[in-house]
XYZ file of C-alpha atoms in Angstrom:
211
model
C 5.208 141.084 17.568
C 1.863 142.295 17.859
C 0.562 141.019 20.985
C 0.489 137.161 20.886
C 0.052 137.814 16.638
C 2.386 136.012 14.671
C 5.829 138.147 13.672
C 6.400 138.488 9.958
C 9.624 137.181 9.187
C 11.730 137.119 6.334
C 10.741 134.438 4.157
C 13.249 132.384 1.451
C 13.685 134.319 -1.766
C 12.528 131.449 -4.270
C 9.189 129.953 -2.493
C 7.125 130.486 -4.769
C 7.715 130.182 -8.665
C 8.640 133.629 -10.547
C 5.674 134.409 -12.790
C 7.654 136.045 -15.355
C 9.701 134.491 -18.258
C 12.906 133.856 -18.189
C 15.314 135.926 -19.463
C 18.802 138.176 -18.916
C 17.189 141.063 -17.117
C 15.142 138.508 -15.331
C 18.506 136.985 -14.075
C 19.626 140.213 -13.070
C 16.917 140.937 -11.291
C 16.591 137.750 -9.327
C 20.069 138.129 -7.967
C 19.871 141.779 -6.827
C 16.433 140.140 -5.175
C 18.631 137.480 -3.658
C 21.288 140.010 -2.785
C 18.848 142.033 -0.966
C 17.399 139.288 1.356
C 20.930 138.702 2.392
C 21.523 142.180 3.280
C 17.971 141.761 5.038
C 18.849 139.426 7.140
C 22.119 140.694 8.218
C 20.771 143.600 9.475
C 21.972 146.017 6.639
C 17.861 147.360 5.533
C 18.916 150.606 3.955
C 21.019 148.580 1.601
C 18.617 145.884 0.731
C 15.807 148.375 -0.052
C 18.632 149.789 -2.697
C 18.938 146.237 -3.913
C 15.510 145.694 -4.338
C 14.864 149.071 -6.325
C 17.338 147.598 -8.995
C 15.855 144.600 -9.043
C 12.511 146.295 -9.888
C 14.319 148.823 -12.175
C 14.797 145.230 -14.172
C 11.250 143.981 -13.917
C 8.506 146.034 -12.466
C 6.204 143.356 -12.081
C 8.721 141.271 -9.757
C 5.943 140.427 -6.845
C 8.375 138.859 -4.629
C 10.506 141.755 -4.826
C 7.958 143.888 -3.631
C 6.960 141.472 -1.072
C 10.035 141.073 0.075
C 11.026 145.047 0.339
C 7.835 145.136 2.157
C 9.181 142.630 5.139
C 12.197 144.945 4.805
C 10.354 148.275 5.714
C 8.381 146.269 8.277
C 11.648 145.501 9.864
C 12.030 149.232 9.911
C 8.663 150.261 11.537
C 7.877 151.956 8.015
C 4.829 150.871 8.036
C 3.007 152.832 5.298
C 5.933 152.316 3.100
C 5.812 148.866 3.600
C 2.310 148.256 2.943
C 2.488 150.055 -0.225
C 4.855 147.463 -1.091
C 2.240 144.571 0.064
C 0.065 145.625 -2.512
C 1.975 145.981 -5.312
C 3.073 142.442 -4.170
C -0.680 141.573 -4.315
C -1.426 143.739 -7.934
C 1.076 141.532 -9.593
C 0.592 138.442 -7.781
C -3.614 138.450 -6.629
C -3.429 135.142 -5.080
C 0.107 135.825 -2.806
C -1.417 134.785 0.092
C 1.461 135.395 2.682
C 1.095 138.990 1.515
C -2.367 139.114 1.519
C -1.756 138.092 5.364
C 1.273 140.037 6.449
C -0.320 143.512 4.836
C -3.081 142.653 7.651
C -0.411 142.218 10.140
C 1.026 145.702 9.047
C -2.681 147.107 9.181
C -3.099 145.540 12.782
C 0.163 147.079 14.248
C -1.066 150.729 12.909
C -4.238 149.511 15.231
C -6.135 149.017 12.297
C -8.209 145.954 13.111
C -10.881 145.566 10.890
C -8.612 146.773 7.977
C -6.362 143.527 9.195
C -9.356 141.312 9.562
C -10.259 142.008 5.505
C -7.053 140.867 4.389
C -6.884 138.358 6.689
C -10.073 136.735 5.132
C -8.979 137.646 1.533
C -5.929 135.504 2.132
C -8.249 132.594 3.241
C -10.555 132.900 0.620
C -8.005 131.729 -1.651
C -6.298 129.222 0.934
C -9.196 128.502 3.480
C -6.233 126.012 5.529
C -3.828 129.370 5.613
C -2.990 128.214 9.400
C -0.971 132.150 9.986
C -4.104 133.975 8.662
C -6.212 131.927 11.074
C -4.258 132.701 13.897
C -3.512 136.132 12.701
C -7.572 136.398 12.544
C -8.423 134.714 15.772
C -6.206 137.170 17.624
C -7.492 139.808 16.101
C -10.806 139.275 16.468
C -10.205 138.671 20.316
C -8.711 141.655 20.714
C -11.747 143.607 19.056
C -13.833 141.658 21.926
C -15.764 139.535 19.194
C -15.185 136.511 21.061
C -16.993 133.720 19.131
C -15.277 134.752 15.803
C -12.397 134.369 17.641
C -13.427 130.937 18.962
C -14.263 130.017 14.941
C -10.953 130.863 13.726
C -9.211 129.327 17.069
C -10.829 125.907 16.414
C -10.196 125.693 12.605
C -6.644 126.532 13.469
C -6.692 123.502 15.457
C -7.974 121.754 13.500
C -4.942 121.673 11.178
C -2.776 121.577 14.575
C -3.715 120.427 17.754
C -1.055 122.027 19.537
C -1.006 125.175 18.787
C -0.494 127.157 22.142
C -1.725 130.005 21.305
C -5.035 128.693 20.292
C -5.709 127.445 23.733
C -4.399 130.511 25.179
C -6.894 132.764 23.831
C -9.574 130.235 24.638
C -8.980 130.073 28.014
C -9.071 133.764 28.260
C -12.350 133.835 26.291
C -14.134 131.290 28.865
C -13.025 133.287 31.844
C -14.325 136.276 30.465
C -17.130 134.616 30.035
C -17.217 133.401 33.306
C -16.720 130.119 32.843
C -13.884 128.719 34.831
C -14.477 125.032 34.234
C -13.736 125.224 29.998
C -11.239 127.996 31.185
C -9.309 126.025 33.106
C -9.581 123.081 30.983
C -7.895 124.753 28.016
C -4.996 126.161 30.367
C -4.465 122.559 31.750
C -4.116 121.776 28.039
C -1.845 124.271 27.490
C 0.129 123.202 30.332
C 1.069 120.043 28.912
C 2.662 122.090 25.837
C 3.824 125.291 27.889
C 3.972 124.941 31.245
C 5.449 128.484 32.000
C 3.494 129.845 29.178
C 0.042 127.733 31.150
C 1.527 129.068 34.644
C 0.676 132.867 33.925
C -2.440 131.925 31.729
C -3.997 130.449 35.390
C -3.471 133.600 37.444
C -5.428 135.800 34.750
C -7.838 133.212 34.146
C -8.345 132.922 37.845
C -8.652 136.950 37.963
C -11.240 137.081 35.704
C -13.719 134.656 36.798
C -13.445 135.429 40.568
């Protein structure tokens, strides 16, 4: 987890439609991709990546097989390997907004921030609702100290959902650095109603800061 930044996780092998006709090595290749997510998510990477390479031996345009190794060498803290995976994920697919927004994720836990915040805004160029990307971007942004981008991308977030903790979180923490406790304080007793332990350590640093 990257901070307060949303984890990537392994997502379901057959979200999105395959882009490719159908066909026997197109069969094959889906179930070595299936095969591989299962290995995934038991814990057994080394042999899911070796899944995944046959899959893509069988069709080397497979996006989600590329996306999905990706997650895998994420898992793994291979983080250049996995975002060479991203964007082959995004060559064949140019609108696969999850990796659009998990290749910033990658980017952001090499410390890469304004590498993250591009993709970030690719991915909501094509899906301006993304509600991950605008999380993803809010955080980011706060933790580059550009606070009212942060604010922008907090408020659309919740927007879409209204209680979404983290949102008020990094408000709160914005208004007290800004030194003001009353919209500070009014977020965390917000927050408070959805988290109280989460609310409970938001106070003491919001009370740090503006004091």
């Amino acid at each position: 987890m990257l901070g307060l930044l949303e984890k990537i996780n392994l997502k379901e092998t057959l979200t999105r439609p395959i882009v490719f006709r159908a066909g026997r090595n197109n069969a094959i290749a889906i179930a070595h991709n299936n095969k591989a997510m299962k290995l995934a998510a038991e814990g057994q990477y080394e042999e899911a990546l070796a899944k995944f390479q046959l899959a893509l031996l069988g069709q080397p345009h497979y996006a989600r097989a590329y996306y999905n190794m990706a997650l895998t060498y994420f898992s793994l803290e291979r983080y250049e390997e996995a975002i060479d995976c991203f964007e082959k994920a995004i060559e064949f697919d140019p609108r696969f907004v999850e990796a659009l927004n998990d290749l910033g994720v990658t980017y952001a836990n090499l410390q890469q921030g304004r590498e993250a915040i591009k993709y970030y805004h690719r991915a909501l160029r094509i899906k301006p609702n993304y509600y991950d990307a605008l999380l993803n971007l809010g955080a980011m942004y706060y933790q580059l100290g550009d606070f009212r981008n942060s604010i922008k991308a907090m408020k659309k977030a919740l927007a879409i959902n209204d209680k979404e903790k983290l949102a008020y979180y990094y408000l709160a923490l914005i208004h007290a650095e800004w030194r003001d406790r009353e919209t500070a304080l009014k977020h965390t007793a917000t927050l408070e109603q959805l988290d109280a332990g989460m609310a409970d350590e938001l106070r003491h640093e919001v009370l740090r800061r503006v004091y």
